[in-house]
Coordinates of N, CA and C in Angstrom, one line a residue:
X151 N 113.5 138.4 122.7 CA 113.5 138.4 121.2 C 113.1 137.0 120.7
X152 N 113.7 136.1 121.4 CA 113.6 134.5 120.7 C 114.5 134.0 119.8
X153 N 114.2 133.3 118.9 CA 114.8 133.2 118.0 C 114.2 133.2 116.6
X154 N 114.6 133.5 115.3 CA 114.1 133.4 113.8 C 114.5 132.0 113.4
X155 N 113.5 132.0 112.2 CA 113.9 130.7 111.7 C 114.1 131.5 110.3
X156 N 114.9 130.8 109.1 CA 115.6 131.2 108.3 C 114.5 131.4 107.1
X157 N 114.3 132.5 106.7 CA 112.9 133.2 105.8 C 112.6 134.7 105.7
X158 N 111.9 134.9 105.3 CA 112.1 136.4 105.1 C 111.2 137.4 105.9
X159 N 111.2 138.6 105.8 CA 110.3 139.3 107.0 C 110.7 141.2 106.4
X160 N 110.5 141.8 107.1 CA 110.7 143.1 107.3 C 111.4 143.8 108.2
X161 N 112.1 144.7 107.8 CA 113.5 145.4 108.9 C 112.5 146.9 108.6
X162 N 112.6 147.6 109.9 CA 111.9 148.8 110.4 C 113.3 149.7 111.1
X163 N 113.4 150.2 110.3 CA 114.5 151.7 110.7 C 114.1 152.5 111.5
X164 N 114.2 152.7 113.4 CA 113.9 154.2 113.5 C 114.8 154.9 114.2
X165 N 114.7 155.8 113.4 CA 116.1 157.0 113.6 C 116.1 157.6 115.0
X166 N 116.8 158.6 115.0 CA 116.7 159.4 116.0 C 115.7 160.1 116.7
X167 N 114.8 160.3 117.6 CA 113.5 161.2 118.0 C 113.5 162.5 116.6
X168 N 112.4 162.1 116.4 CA 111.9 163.5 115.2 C 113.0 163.8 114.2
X169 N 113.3 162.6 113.6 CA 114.3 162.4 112.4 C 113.5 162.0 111.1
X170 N 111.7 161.8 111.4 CA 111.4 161.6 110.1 C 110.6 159.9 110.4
X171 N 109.9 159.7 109.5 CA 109.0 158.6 109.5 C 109.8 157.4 109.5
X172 N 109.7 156.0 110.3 CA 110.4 155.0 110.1 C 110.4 154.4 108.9
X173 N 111.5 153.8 108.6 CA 111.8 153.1 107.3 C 111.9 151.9 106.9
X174 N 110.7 151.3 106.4 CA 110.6 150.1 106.2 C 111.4 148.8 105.1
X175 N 112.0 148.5 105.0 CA 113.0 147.1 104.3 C 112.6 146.0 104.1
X176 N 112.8 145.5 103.2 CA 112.5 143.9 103.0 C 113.9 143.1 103.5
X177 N 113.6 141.9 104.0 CA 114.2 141.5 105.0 C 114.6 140.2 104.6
X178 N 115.6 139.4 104.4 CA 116.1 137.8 104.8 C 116.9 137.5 105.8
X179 N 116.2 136.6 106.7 CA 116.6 135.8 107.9 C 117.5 134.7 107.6
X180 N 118.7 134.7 107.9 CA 119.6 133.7 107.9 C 120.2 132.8 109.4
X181 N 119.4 132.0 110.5 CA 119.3 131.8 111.7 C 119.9 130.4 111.9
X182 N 119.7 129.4 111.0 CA 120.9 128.5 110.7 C 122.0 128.4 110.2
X183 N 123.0 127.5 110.7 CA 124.3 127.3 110.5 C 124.5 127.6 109.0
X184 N 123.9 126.8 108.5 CA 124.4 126.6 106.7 C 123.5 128.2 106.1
X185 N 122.7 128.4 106.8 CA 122.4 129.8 105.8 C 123.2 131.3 106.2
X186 N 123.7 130.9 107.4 CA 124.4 132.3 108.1 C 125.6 131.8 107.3
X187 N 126.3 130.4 107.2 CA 127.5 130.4 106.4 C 127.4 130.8 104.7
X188 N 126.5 130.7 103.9 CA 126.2 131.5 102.9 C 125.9 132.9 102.7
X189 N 125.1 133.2 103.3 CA 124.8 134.5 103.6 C 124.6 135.3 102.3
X190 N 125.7 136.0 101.6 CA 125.7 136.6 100.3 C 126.5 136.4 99.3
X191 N 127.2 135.1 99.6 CA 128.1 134.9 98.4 C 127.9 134.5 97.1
X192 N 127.8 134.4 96.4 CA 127.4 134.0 95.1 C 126.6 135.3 94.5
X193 N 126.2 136.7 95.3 CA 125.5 137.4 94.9 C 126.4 138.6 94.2
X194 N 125.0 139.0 93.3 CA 125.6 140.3 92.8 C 124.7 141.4 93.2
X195 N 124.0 141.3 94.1 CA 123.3 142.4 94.7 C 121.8 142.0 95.8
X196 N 121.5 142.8 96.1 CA 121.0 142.3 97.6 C 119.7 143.9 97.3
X197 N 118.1 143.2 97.9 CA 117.1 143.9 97.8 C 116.5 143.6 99.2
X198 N 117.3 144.8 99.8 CA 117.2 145.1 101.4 C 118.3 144.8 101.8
X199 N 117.8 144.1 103.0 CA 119.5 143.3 104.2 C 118.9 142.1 103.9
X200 N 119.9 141.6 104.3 CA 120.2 140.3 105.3 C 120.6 140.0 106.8
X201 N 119.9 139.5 107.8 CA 119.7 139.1 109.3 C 120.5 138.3 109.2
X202 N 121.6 138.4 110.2 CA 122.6 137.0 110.0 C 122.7 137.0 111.9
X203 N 121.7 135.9 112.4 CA 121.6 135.9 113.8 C 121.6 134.2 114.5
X204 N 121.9 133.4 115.0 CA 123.6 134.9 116.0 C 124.5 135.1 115.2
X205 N 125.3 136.3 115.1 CA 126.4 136.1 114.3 C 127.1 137.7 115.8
X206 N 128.4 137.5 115.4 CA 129.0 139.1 116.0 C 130.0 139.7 115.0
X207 N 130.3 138.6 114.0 CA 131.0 139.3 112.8 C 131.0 138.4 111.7
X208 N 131.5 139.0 110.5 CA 131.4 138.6 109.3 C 132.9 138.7 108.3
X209 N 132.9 138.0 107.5 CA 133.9 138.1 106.3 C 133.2 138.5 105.1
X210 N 134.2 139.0 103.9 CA 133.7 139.5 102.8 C 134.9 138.6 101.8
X211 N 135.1 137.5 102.4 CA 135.7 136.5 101.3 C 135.0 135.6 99.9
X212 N 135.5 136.2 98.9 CA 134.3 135.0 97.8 C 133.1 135.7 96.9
X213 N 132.9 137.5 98.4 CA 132.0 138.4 97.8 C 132.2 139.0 96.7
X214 N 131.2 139.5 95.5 CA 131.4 140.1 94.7 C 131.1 141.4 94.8
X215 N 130.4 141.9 95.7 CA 130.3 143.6 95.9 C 130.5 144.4 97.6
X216 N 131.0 145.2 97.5 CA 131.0 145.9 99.1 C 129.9 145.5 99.6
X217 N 130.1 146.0 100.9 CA 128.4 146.0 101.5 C 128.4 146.6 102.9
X218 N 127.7 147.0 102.9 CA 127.2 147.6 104.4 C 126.8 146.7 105.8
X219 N 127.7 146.9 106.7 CA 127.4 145.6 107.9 C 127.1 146.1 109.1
X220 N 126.1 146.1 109.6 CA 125.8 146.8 111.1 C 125.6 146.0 112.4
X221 N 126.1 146.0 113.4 CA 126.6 145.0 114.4 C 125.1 145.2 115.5
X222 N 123.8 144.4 115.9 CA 123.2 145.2 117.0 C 123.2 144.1 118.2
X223 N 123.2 144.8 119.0 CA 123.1 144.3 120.2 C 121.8 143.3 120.6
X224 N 121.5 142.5 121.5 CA 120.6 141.9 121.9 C 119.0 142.7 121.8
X225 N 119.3 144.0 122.1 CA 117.9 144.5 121.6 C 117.3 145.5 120.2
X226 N 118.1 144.5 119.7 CA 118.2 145.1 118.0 C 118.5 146.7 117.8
X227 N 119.7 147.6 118.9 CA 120.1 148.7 119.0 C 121.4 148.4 118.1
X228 N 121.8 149.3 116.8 CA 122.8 149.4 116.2 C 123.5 149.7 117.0
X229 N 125.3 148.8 117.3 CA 126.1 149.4 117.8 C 127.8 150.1 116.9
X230 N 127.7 149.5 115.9 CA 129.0 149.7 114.9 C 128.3 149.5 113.9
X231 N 128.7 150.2 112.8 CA 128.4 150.3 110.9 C 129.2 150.7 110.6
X232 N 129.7 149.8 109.8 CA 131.1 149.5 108.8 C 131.0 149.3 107.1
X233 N 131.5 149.6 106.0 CA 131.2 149.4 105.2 C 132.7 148.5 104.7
X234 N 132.2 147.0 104.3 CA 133.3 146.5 103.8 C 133.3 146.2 102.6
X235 N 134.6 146.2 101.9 CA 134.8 145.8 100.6 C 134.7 144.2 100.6
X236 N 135.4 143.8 98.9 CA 135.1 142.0 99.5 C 137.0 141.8 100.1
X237 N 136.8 140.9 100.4 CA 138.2 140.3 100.5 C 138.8 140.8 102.1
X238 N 137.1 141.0 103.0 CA 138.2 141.6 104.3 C 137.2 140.8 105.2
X239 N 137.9 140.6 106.5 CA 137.5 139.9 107.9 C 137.6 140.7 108.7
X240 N 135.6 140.7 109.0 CA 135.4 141.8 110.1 C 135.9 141.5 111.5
X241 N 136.2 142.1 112.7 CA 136.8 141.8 113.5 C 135.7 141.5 114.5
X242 N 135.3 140.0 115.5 CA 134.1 140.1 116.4 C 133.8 141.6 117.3
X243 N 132.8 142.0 117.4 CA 132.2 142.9 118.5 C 131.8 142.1 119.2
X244 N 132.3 142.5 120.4 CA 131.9 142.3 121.6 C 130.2 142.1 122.2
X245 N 129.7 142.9 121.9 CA 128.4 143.0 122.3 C 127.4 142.7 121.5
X246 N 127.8 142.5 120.5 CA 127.2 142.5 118.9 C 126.1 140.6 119.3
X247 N 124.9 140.5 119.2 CA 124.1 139.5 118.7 C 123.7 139.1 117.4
X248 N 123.6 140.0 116.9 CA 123.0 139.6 115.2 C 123.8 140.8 114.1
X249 N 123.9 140.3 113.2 CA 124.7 141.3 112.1 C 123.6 141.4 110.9
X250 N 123.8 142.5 110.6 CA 122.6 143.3 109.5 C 123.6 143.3 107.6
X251 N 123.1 142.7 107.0 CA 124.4 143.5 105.7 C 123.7 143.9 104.7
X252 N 123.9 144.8 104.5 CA 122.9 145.3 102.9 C 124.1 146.0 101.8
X253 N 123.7 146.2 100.8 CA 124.3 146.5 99.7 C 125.2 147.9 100.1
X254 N 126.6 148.4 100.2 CA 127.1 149.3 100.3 C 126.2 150.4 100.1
X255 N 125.9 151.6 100.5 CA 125.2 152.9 100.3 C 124.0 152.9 101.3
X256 N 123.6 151.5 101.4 CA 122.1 151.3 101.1 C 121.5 151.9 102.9
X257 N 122.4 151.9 104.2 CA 122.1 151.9 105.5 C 122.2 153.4 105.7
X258 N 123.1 153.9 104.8 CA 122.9 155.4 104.8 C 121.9 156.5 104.7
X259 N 121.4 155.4 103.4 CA 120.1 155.8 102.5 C 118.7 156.1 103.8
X260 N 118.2 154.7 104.4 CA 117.8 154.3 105.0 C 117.8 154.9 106.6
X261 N 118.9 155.9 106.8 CA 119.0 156.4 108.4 C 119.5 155.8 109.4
X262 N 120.0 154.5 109.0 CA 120.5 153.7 109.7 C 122.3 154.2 110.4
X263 N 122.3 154.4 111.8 CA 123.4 154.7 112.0 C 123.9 154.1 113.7
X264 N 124.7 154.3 114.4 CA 125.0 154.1 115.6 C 123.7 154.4 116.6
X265 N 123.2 153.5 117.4 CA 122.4 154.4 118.2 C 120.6 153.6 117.1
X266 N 120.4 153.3 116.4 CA 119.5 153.1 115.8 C 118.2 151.7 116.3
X267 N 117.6 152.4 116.7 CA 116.7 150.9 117.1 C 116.0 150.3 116.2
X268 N 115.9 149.1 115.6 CA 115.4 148.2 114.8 C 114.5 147.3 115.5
X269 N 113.1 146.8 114.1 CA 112.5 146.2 114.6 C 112.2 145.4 113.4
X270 N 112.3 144.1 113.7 CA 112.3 142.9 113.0 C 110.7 142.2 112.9
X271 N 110.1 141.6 112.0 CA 108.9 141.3 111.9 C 108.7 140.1 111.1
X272 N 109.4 138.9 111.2 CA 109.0 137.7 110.1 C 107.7 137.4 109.6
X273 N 108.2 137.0 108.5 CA 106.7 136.8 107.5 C 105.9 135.6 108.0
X274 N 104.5 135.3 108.4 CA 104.1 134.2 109.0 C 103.7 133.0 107.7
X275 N 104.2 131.9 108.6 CA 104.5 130.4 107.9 C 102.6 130.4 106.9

C-alpha cells in the first residue's frame, strides 16, 4: 500500500459480489501526526470521509456532530463500523491500520459495511 501524504483523493466502495455499481467518495488524507490529531474537530460537517492512517482508533472529544468510523485492515478490507456520538473513546482494534470517518448516516448510504473492500486513489501533486 505504502504510505499517503496528507491531501485529498477518492474513496471507492465495493460491496458485496453483485451488490450494484462501486461507489465513489471524495476523499481527505490525514497521514501526519498533526493532521490525524485534528482530523474533524472544529467541524460541522464533512463532504465524504476522512483517511486517518495509521490510526486503529479514534475519539469523538471537542466533536460537534456523530459520525461514522470504519476500522480497515492493512488491505483496506473493512473490519468494524461503529457510529459514534461526540464525547466517546473508541476502543483500539486490533487489526485495524487506518480509520475511515464520515458523517453519521453517510457509510450506510454508500454500502459500506463489514467485509467491504476499499480502494484509495490520491489526487496527483
Amino acid at each position: 500500500m505504502g504510505r499517503w501524504r496528507d491531501g485529498r483523493g477518492e474513496l471507492t466502495v465495493r460491496g458485496d459480489a453483485g451488490a450494484g455499481p462501486p461507489v465513489r467518495v471524495p476523499l481527505e488524507i490525514a497521514s501526519s501526526y498533526r493532521a490525524r490529531t485534528k482530523g474533524l474537530l472544529g467541524r460541522d460537517s464533512l463532504d465524504g470521509a476522512l483517511l486517518l492512517s495509521p490510526a486503529n482508533s479514534v475519539h469523538t472529544f471537542r466533536m460537534r456532530m456523530p459520525i461514522d468510523v470504519a476500522y480497515l485492515d492493512r488491505r483496506l478490507q473493512v473490519i468494524a463500523v461503529r457510529t459514534m456520538p461526540p464525547g466517546r473513546l473508541g476502543l483500539p482494534r486490533l487489526r485495524a491500520r487506518h480509520v475511515l470517518e464520515a458523517e453519521a448516516g453517510a457509510m450506510e448510504g454508500w454500502g459500506l459495511r463489514v467485509g467491504s473492500r476499499l480502494t484509495i486513489a490520491p489526487e496527483s501533486s
